[in-house]
Coordinates of C-alpha atoms in Angstrom, one line a residue:
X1 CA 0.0 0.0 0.0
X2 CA 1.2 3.7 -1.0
X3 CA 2.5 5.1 2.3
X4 CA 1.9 8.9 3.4
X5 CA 4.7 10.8 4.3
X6 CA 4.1 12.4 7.9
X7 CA 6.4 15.5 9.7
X8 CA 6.2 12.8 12.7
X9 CA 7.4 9.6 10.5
X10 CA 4.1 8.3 10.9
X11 CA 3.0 7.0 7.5
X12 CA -0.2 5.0 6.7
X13 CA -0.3 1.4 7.4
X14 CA 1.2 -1.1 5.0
X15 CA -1.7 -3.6 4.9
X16 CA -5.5 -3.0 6.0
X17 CA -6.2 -6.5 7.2
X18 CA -9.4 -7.0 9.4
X19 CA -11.0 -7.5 11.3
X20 CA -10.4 -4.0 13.5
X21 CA -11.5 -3.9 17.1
X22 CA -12.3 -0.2 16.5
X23 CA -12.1 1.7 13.5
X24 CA -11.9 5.6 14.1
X25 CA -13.7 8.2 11.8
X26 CA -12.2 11.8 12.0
X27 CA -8.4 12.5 13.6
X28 CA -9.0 15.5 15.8
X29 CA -9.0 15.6 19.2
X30 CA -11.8 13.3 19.6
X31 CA -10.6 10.7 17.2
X32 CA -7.3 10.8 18.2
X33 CA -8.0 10.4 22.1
X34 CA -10.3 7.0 21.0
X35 CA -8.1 5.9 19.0
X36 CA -4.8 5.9 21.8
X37 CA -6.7 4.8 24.5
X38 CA -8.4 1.8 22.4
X39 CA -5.0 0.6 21.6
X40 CA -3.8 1.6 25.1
X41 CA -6.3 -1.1 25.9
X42 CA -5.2 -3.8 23.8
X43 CA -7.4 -3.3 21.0
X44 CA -6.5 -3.4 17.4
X45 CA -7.2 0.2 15.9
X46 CA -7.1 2.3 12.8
X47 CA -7.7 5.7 12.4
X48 CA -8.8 7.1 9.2
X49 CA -8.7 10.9 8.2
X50 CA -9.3 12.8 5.6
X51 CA -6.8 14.9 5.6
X52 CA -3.5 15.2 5.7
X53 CA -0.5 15.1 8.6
X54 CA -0.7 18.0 11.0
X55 CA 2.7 19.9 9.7
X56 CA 1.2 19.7 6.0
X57 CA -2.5 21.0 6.7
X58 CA -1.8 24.2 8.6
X59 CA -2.3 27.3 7.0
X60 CA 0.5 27.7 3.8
X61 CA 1.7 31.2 5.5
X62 CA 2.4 29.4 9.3
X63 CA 4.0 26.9 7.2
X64 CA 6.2 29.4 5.7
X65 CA 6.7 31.1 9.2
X66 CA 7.9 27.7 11.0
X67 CA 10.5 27.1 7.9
X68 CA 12.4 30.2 8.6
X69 CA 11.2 32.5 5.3
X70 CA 10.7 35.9 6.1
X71 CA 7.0 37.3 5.9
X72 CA 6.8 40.9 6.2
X73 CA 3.3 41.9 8.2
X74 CA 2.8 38.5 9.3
X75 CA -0.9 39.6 10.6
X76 CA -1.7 41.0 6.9
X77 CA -0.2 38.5 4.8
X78 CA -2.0 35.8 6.8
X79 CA -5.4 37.7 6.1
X80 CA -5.7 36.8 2.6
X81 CA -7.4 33.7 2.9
X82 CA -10.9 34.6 2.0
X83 CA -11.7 31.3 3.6
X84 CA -10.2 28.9 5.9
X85 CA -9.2 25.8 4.5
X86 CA -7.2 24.5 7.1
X87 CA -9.8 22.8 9.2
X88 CA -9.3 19.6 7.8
X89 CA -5.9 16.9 9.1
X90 CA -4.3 15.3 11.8
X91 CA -5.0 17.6 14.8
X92 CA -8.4 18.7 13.9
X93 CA -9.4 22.3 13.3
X94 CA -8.5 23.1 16.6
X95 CA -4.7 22.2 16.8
X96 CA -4.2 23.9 13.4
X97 CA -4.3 27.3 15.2
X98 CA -3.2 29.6 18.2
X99 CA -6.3 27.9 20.4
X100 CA -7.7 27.9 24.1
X101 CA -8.2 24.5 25.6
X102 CA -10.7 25.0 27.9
X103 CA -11.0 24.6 31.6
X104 CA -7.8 23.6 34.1
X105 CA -8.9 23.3 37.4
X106 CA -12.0 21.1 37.4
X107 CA -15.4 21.9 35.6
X108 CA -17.6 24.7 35.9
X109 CA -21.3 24.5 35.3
X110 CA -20.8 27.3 32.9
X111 CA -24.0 27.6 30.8
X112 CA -27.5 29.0 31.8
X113 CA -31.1 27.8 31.4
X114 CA -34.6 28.2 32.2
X115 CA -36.0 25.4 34.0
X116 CA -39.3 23.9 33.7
X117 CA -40.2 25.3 37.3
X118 CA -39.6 28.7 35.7
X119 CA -35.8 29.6 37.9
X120 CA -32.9 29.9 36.0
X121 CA -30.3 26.7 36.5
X122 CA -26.5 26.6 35.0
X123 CA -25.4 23.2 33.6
X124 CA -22.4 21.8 32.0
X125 CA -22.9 20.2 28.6
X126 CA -19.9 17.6 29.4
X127 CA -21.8 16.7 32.2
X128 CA -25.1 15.6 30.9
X129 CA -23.4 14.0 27.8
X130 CA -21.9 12.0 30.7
X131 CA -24.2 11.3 33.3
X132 CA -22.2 12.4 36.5
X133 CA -20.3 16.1 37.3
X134 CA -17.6 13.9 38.8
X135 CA -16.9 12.0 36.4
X136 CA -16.6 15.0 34.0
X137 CA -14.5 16.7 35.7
X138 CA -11.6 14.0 36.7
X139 CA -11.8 13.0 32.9
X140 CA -10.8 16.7 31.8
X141 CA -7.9 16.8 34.5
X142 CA -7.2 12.9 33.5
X143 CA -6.8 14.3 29.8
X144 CA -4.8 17.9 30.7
X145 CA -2.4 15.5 32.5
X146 CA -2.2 13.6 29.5
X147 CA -1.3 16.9 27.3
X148 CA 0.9 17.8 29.6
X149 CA 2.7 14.1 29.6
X150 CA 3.2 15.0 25.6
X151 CA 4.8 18.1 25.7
X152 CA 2.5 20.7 27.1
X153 CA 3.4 23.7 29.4
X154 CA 2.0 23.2 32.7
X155 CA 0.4 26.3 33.3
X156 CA 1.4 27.8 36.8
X157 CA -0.6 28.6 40.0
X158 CA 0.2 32.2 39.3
X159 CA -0.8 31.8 35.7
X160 CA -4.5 30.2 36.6
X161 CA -5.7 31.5 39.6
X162 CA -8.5 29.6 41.4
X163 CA -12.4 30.7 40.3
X164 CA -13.6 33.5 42.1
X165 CA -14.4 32.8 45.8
X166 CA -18.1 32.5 46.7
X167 CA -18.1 34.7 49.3
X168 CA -19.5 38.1 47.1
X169 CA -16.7 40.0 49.9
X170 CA -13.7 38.1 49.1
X171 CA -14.6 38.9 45.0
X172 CA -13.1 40.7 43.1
X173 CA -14.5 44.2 41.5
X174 CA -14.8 42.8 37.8
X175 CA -16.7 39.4 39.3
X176 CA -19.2 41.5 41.5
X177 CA -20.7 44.0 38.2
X178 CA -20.3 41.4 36.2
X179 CA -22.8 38.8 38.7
X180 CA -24.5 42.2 38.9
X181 CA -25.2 43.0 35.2
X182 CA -25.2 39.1 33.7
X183 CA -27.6 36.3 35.2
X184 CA -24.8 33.9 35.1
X185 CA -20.9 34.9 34.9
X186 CA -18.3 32.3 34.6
X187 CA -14.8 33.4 34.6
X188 CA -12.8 30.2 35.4
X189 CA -9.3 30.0 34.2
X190 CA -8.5 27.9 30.8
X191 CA -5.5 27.3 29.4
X192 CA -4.1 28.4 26.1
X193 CA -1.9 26.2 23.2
X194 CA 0.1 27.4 20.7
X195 CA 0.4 25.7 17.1
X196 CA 4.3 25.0 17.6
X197 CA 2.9 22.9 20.7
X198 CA 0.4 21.7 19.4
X199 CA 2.8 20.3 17.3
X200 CA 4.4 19.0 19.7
X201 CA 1.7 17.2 21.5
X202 CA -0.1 15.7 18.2
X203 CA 3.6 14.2 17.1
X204 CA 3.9 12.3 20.6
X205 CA 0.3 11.2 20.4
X206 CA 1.0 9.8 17.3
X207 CA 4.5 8.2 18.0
X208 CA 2.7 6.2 21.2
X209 CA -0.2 5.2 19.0
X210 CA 2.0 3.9 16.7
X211 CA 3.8 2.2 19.5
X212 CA 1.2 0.6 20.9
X213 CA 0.2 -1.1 17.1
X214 CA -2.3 1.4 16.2
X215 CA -2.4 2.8 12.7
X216 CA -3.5 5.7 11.2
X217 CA -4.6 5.9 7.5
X218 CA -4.2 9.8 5.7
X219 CA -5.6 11.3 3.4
X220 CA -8.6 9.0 2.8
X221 CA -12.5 9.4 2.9
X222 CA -14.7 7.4 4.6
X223 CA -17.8 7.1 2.4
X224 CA -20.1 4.6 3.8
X225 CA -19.9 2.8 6.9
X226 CA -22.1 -0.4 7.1
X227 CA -23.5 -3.1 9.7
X228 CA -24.6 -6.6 8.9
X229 CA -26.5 -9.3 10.6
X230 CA -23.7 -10.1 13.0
X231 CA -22.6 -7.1 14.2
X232 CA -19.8 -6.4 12.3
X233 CA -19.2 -3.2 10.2
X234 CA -17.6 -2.7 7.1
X235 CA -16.2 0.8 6.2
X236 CA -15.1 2.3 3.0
X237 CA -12.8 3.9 2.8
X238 CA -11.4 5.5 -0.5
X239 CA -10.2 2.1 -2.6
X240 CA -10.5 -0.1 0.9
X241 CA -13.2 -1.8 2.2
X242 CA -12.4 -2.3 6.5
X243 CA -14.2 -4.6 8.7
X244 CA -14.4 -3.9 12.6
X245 CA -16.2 -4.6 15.8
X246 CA -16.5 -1.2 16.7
X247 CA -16.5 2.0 14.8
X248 CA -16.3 5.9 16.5
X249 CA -17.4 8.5 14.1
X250 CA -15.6 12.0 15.1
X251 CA -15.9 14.0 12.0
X252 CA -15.7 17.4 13.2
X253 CA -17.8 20.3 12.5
X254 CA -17.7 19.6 8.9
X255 CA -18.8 16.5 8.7
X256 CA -22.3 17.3 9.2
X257 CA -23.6 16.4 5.9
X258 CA -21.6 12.8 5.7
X259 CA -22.6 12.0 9.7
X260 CA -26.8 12.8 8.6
X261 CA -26.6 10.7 5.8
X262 CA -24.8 7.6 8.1
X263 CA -27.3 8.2 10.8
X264 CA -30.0 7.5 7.9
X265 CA -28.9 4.8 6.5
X266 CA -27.9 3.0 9.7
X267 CA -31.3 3.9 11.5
X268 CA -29.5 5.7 14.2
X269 CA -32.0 6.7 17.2
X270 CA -31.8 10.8 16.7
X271 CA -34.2 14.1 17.5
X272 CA -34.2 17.1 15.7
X273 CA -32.3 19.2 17.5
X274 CA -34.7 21.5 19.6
X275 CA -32.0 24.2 20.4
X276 CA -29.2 25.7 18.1
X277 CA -26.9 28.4 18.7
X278 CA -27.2 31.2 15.9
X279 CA -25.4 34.3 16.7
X280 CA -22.2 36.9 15.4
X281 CA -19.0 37.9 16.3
X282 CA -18.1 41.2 17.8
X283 CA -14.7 42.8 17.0
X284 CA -13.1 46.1 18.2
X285 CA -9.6 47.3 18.8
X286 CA -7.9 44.8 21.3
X287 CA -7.0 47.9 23.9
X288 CA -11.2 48.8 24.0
X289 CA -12.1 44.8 24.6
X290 CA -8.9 44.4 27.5
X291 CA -11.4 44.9 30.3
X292 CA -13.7 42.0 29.2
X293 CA -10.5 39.1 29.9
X294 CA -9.5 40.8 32.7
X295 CA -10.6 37.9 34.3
X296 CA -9.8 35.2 32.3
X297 CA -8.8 34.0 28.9
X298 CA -12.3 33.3 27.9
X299 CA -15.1 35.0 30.3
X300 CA -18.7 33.5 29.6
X301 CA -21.6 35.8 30.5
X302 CA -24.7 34.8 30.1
X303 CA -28.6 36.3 30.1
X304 CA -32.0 34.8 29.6
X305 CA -34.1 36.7 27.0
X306 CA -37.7 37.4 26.7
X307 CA -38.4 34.3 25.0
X308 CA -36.5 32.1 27.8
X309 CA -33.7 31.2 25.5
X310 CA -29.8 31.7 27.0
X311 CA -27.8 34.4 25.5
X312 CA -23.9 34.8 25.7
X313 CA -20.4 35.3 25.1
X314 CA -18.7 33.1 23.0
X315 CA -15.2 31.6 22.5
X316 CA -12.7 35.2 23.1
X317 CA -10.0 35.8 21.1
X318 CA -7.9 39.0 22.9
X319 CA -5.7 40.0 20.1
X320 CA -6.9 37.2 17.5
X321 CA -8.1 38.1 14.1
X322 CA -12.1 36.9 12.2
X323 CA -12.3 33.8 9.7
X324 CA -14.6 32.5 7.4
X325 CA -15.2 28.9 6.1
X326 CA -17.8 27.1 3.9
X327 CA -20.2 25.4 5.6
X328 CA -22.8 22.8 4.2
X329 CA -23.4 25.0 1.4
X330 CA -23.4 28.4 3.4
X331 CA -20.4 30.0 5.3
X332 CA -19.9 30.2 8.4
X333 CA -17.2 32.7 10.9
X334 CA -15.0 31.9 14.1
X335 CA -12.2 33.8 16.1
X336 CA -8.9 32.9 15.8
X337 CA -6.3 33.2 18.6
X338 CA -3.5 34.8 17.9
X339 CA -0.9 34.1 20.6
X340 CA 2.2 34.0 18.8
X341 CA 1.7 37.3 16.6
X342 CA -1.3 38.8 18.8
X343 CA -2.9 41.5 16.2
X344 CA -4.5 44.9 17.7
X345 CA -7.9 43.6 17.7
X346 CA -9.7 41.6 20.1
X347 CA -13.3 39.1 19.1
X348 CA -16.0 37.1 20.3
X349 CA -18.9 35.5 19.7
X350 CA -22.7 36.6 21.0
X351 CA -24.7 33.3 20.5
X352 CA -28.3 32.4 21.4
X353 CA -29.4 29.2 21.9
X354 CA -32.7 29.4 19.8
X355 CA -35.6 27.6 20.6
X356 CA -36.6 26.0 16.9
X357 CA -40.2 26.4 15.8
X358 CA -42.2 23.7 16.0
X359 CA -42.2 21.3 13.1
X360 CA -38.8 22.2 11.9
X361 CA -35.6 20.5 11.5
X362 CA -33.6 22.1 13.9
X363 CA -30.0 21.4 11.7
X364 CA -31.9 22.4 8.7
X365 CA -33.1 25.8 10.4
X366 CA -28.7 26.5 11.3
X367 CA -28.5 25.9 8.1
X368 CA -31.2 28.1 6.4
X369 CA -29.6 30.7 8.7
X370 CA -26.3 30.2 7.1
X371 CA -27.0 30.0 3.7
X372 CA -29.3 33.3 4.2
X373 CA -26.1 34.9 5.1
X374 CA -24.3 34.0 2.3
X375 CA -26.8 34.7 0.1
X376 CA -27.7 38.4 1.6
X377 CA -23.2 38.4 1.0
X378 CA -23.4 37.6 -2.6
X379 CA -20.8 35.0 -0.9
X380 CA -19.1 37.3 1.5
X381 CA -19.9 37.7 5.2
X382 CA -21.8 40.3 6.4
X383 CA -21.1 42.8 8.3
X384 CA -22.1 46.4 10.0
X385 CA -20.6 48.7 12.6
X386 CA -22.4 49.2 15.6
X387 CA -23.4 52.7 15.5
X388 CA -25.5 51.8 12.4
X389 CA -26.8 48.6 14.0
X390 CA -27.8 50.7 17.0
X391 CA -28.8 54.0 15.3
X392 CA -26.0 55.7 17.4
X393 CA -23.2 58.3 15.8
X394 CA -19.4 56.9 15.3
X395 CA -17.3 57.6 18.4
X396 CA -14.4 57.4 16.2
X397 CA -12.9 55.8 12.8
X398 CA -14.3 52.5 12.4
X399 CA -12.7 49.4 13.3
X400 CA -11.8 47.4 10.1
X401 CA -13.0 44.0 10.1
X402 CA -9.9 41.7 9.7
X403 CA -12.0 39.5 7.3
X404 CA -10.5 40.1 3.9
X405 CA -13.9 40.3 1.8
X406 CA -17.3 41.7 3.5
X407 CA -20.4 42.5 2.0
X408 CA -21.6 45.7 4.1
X409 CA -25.3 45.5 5.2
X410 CA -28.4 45.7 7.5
X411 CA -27.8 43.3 10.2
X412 CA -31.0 43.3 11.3
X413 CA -32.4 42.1 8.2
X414 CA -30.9 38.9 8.2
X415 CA -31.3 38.4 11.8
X416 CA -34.7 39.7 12.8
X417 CA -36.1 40.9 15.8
X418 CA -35.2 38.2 18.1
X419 CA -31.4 37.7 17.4
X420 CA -31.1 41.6 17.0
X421 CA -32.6 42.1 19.8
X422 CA -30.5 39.9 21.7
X423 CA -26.7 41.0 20.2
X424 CA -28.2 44.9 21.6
X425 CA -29.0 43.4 25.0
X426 CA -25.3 41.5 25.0
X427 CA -23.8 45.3 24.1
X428 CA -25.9 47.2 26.1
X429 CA -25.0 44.8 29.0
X430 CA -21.0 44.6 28.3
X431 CA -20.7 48.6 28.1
X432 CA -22.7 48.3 31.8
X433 CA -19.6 45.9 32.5
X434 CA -17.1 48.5 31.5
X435 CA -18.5 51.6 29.3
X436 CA -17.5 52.0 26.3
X437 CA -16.0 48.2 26.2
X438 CA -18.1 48.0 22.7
X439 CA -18.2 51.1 21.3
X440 CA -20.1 52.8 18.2
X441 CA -16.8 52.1 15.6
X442 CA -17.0 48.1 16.8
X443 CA -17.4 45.7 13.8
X444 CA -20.7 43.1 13.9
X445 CA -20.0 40.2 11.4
X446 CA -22.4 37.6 11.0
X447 CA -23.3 34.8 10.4
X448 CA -21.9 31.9 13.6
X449 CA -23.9 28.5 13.9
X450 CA -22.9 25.8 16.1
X451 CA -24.3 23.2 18.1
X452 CA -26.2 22.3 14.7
X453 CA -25.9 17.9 14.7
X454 CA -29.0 16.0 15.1
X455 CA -29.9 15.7 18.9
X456 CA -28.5 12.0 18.9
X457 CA -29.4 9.3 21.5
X458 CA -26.9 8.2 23.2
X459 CA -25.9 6.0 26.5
X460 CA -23.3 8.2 28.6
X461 CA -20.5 6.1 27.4
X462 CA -21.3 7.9 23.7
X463 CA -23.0 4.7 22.3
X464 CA -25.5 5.3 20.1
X465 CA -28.6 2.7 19.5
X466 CA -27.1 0.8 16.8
X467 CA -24.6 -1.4 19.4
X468 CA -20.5 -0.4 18.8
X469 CA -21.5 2.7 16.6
X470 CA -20.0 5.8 18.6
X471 CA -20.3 9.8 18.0
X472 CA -17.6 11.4 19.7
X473 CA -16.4 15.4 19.9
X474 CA -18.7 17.7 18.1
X475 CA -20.2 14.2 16.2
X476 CA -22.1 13.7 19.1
X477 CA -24.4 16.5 19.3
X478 CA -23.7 17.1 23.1
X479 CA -20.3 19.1 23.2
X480 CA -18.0 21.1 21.5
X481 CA -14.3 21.7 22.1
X482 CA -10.8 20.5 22.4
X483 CA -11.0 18.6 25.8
X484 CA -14.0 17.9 26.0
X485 CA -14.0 16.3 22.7
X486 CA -10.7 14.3 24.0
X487 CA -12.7 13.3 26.6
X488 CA -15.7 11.6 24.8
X489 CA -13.2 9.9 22.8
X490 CA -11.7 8.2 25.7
X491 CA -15.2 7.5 27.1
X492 CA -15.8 5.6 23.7
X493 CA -13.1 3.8 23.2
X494 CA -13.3 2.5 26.8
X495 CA -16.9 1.5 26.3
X496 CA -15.8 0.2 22.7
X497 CA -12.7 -2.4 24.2
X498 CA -15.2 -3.2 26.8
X499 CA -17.7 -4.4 24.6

């Protein structure tokens, strides 16, 4: 078999001989972490993606970066993707840029809803995919220990200080406006990774995996997976056809339309999705946004709207840069963080999580949403400053969006009443937080949609009804993000060997 060459001298296997014990879809964080721990575990495992090796998917100006050539204006030059291809490979979209990690001191409940009783109750989405906080929580240290094991920097005491105390006296200033102005405020401290480490830790993933026999298969698509009378699945895979016991489906974000059609044709137990979350992204010079992650890295606040349905901040970037990617036939934007050449803007997201009418496909309404974007952009994103969206005079030049191609518009067009409604609540709220922390020359872009997968149903070991068929990371419907996603990997593949 043709091998792949790999930065880490892991090529592709050199024969494809079944039956696997667990076959993994997807090699991002997710994937990966099933894929390790089911060959930790004695199992035989291949892991099939896509894309490419880590080194040779990132962006073509990092690349040129990392190799010593000189690139004058890094942060410009890098801007002239009009969209993001570097979501796919080894790694994951995640590991392919400047990223935050999420959480290092245990778990927060860091999201807010309105309970059937009519109070207002925070949750983590980790620990309802799971079953049990406790579990959660040890599983996200388990995996930061296991980063750190492959090259991460521990982050120090001093670096990620403890959550704020309880006790509203013993808070800080910031904390007590911010539980003042915001129904829920988490500011627990995450941790941050660079790509050169991520690097780092994806190339000693991959040499263990590769020392405990697993085998990871590049550059190929999986196109149908299939189950017969026995219980056995085969998957093909470009030119090959696999057999295995088990098979964990992490395909990322993008994988949307591939996953839908797999749930169909395998009669997968799934919803519609009754919540989505449909939202923009908020940029302003990085000096006017300092105030909001002057707690932490990434500060979640959160309010309940009119309608019931949660409203907040979004994934920070402090000194990161917009991008923009196709997405199931419509674009969609996310911030990127800029560690390593930090530009002088700041973003984040304002996301609601919509309540979808009744009678509609929840994924297909993301997706309308998206597409309508596009559309209203003759292809581009959209975008408007924020005096315009909120009728208020220019306090100063306007902040150009660092998105290379924009279509200029009325926001409120393409996100009616309720979602406009909402991103003025958010800004009204921040500038109560700190005035002036979103001001009049602020950029709105639009559109952001996550959480968009068919509400799958699955056991809290990721298991969905068809026995050995997993959905893991953003695949399953229930989370989103780098360790989490590592951690319903692990789940998986535990409940996978086990089986």
């Amino acid at each position: 078999m043709r091998r792949i060459d790999d930065p880490f001298g892991f090529g592709g296997p050199t024969t494809l001989d079944g039956p696997y014990d667990v076959v993994v879809v997807g090699a991002g964080p997710a994937g990966l972490f099933a894929g390790h721990r089911a060959a930790a575990l004695g199992g035989r495992v291949l892991v099939v993606e896509a894309g490419h090796g880590m080194y040779a998917s990132l962006c073509p100006r990092v690349r040129a970066a990392a190799s010593g050539r000189p690139i004058r204006d890094l942060e410009k030059f890098r801007m002239q993707c009009k969209r993001c291809t570097c979501l796919v490979g080894v790694g994951g979209a995640a590991f392919h840029f400047d990223t935050n990690l999420g959480y290092i001191n245990g778990l927060t409940r860091s999201k807010i809803e309105r309970a059937s009783d009519g109070t207002t109750r925070s949750y983590s989405g980790l620990e309802r995919a799971l079953g049990d906080f406790d579990r959660a929580r040890d599983l996200v240290a388990s995996v930061y220990e296991q980063f750190y094991a492959w090259g991460l920097t521990r982050t120090s005491p001093a670096q990620a200080p403890e959550p704020a105390p309880a006790d509203p006296a013993a808070q800080s200033a910031h904390h007590r406006t911010a539980s003042a102005v915001f129904q829920h405020s988490d500011a627990a401290p995450s941790q941050e990774i660079t790509v050169d480490e991520s690097l780092v830790v994806v190339g000693a993933l991959l040499e263990e995996l590769r020392s405990l026999g697993g085998e990871l298969l590049m550059g190929t698509r999986v196109t149908a997976v299939e189950r017969d009378d026995r219980g056995m699945f085969t998957i093909t895979a470009g030119e090959h056809r696999l057999t295995s016991r088990n098979v964990v489906i992490g395909a990322g974000k993008l994988g949307l339309d591939w996953v839908r059609g797999v749930i169909g044709t395998l009669g997968v137990g799934h919803l519609s999705p009754r919540k989505v979350d449909l939202g923009v992204r908020i940029e302003s010079w990085r000096d006017d946004l300092a105030p909001l992650t002057e707690a932490c890295h990434n500060p979640k606040h959160s309010f309940l709207n009119d309608r019931g349905d949660s409203v907040r901040t979004f994934c920070v970037c402090p000194g990161g840069r917009l991008m923009a990617y196709d997405f199931a036939g419509g674009l969609a934007l996310d911030g990127q963080h800029c560690i390593t050449t930090p530009t002088t803007r700041s973003n984040f997201g304002v996301v609601t999580n919509v309540t979808v009418p009744d009678g509609v496909d929840g994924t297909d309404f993301a997706l309308e949403f998206s597409r309508a974007a596009m559309k209203t952009g003759e292809g581009r994103p959209v975008v408007q400053h924020v005096g315009d969206f909120l009728g208020e005079p220019l306090s100063g030049p306007p902040v150009p969006c660092s998105l290379l191609e924009t279509t200029e518009t009325d926001l409120r067009a393409l996100l009616g009443p309720e979602l406009s409604s909402d991103v003025e609540g958010m800004i009204t709220r921040l500038n109560r937080l700190s005035p002036g922390m979103v001001g009049a020359h602020a950029v709105i872009a639009a559109p952001v949609v996550e959480r968009v997968y068919p509400d799958l149903e699955l056991t809290h070991d990721l298991e969905s009804t068809v026995p050995g068929l997993f959905f893991v990371g953003d695949s399953s419907s229930k989370i989103i993000g780098v360790t989490y996603g590592a951690v319903t990997g692990r789940v998986a593949a535990e409940a996978a060997m086990s089986r």
